[in-house]
XYZ file of N, CA and C in Angstrom:
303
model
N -87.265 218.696 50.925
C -86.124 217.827 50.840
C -85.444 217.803 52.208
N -85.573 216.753 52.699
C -84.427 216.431 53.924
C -83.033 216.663 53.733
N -82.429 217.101 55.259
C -80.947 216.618 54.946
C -79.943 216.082 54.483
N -80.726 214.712 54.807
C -80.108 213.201 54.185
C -80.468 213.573 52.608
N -81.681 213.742 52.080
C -81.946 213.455 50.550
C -81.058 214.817 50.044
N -80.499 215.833 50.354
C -79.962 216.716 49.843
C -78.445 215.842 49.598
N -78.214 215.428 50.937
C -76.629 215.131 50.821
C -76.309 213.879 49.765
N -77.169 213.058 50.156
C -77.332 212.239 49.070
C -77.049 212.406 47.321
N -78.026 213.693 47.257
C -78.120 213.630 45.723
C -77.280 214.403 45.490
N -76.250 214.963 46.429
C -75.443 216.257 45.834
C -73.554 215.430 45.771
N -73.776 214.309 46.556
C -72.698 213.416 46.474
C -72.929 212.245 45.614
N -73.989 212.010 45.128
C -74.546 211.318 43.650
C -73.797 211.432 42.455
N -74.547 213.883 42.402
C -74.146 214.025 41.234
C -72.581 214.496 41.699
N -71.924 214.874 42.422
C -70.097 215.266 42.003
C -69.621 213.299 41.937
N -69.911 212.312 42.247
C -69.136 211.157 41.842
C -69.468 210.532 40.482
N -71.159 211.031 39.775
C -71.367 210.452 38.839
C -70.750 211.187 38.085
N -70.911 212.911 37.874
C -70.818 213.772 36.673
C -69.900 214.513 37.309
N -67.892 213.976 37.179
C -66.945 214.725 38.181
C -66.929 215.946 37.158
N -66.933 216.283 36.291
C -66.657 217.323 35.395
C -67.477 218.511 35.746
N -68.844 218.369 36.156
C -69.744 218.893 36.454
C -69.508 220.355 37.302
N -69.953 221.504 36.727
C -69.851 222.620 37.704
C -71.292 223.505 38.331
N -70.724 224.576 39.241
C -72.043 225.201 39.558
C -72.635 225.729 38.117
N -72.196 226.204 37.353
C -72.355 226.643 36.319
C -73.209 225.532 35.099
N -72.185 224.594 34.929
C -72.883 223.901 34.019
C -74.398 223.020 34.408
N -74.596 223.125 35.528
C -75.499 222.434 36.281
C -76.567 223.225 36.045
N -76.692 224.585 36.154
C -77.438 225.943 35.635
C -77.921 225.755 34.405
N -76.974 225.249 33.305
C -76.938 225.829 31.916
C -78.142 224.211 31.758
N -77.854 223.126 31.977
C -78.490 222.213 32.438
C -79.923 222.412 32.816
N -80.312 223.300 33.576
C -81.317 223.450 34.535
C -82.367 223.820 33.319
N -81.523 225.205 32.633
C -82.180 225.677 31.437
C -82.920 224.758 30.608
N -82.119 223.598 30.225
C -82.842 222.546 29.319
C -83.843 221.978 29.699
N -83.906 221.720 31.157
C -84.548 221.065 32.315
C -85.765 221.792 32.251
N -85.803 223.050 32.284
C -86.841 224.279 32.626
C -87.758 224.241 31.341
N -87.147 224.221 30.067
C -88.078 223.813 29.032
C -88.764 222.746 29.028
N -88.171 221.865 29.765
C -88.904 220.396 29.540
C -90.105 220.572 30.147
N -90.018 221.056 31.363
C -90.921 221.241 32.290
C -92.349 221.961 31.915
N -91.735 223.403 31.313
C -92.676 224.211 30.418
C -93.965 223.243 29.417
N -92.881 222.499 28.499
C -93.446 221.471 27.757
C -94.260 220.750 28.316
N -93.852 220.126 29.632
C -95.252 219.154 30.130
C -96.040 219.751 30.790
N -95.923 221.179 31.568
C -96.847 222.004 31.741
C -98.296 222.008 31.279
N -97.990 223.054 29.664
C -98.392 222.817 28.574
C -99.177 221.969 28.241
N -98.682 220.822 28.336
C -99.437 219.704 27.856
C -100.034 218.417 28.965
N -100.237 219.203 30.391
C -100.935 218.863 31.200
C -100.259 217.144 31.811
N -99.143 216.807 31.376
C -98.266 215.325 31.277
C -97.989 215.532 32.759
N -98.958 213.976 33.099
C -98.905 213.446 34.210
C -97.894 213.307 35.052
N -96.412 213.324 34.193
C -95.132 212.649 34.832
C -94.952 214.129 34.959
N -95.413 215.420 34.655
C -94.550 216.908 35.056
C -93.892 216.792 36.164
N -94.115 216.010 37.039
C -93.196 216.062 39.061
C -91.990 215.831 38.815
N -92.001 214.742 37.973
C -90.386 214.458 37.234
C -89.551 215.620 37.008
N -90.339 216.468 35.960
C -89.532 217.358 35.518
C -89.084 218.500 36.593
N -89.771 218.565 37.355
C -90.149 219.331 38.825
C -88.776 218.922 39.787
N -88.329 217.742 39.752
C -87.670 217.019 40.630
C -86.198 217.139 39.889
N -86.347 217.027 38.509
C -85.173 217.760 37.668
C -84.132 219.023 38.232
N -85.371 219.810 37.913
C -85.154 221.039 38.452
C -84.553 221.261 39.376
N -85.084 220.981 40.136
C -84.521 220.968 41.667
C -83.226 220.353 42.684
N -83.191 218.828 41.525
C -81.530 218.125 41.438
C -80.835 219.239 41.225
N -80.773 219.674 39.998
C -79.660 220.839 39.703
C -79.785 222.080 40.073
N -80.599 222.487 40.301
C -80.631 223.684 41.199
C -79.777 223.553 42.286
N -80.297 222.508 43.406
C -79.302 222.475 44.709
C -78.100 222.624 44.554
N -77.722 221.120 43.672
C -76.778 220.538 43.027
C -75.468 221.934 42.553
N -76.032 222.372 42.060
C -75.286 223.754 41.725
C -74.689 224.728 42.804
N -75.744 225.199 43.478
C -75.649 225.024 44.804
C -74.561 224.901 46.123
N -74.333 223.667 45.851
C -74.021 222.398 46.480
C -72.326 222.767 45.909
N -72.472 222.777 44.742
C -71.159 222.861 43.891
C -70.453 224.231 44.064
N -71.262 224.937 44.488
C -70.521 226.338 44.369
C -70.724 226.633 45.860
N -70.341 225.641 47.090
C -69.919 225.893 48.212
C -70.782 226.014 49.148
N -72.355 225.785 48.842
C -73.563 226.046 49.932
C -73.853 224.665 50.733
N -74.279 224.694 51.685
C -74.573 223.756 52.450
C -75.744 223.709 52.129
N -76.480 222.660 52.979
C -78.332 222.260 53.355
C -78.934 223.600 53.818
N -78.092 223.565 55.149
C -78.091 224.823 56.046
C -78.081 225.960 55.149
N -77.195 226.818 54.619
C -76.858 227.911 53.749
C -78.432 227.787 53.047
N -78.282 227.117 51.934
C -79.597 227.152 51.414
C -81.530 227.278 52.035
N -80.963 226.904 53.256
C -82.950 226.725 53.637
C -82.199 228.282 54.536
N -81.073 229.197 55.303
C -81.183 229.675 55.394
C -81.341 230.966 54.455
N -80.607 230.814 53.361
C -80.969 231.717 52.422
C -82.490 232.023 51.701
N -82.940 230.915 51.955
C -84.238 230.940 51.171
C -85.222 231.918 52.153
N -84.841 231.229 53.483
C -85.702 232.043 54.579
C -85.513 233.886 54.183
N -84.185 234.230 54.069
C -84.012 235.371 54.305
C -84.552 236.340 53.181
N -84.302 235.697 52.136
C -85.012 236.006 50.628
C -86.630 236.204 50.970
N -87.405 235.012 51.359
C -88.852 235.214 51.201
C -89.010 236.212 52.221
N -87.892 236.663 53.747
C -88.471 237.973 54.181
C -88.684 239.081 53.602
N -87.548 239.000 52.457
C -87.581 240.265 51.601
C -88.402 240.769 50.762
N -88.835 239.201 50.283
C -89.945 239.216 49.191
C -91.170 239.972 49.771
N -91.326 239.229 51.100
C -92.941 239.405 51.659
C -92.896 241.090 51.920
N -91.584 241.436 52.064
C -91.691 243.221 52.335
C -91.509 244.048 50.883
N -91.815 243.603 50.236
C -91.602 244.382 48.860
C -93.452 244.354 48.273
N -93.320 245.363 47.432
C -94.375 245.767 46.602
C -94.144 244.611 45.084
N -95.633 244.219 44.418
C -95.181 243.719 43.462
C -96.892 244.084 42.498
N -95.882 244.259 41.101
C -96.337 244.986 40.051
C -97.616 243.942 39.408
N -97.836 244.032 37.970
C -98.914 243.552 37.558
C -98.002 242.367 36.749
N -98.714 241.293 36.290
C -98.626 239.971 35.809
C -98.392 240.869 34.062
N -97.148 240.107 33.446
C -96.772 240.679 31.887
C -97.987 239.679 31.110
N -97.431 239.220 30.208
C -98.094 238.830 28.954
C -98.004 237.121 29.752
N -96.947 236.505 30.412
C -96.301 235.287 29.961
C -97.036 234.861 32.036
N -97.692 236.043 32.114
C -98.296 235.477 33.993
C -96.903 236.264 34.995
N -95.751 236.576 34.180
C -94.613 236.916 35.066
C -94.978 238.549 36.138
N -94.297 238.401 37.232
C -95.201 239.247 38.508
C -93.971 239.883 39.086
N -93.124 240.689 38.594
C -91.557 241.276 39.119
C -92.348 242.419 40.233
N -91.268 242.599 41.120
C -91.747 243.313 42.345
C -91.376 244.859 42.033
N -91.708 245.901 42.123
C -91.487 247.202 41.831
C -90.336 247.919 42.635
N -89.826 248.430 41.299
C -88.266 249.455 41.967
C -88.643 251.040 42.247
């Protein structure tokens, strides 16, 4: 996602949905995240959609609770350093892969 397409969709959603919080955008995401699961699942061509869902409100949330473009691609950076230096355990029942304490 570009600059522009971040700022865009994050001044989209606070003029379309003013009520809208970091929070409820989350609780949102949740519904979003099943959908996704669902077309997973069922191999549905349009899954990018649901993909692109996701990711509206994710930022969006984001976005709402005070992060910039910047903030975010720097946070992400600093996270995957952490990730890449950590140990990680075996895959559960559901494919899930948590890193060891």
């Amino acid at each position: 996602m570009t600059k522009e397409q971040f700022n865009e969709i994050c001044s989209w959603q606070n003029s379309t949905f003013r009520e809208s919080t970091s929070i409820s955008k989350i609780f949102h995401l949740q519904e979003e995240t099943k959908e996704l699961i669902e077309d997973l699942k069922n191999n549905n061509p349009d899954k990018r959609l649901e993909y692109a869902d996701c990711f509206f409100l994710l930022f969006g949330s984001a976005y709402s609770d005070g992060m910039s473009y910047e903030d975010i691609c720097n946070a992400i950076q600093e996270k995957f350093e952490i990730n890449k230096k950590r140990e990680w355990g075996k895959p559960n029942i559901n494919g899930v892969v948590n890193h060891l304490k």
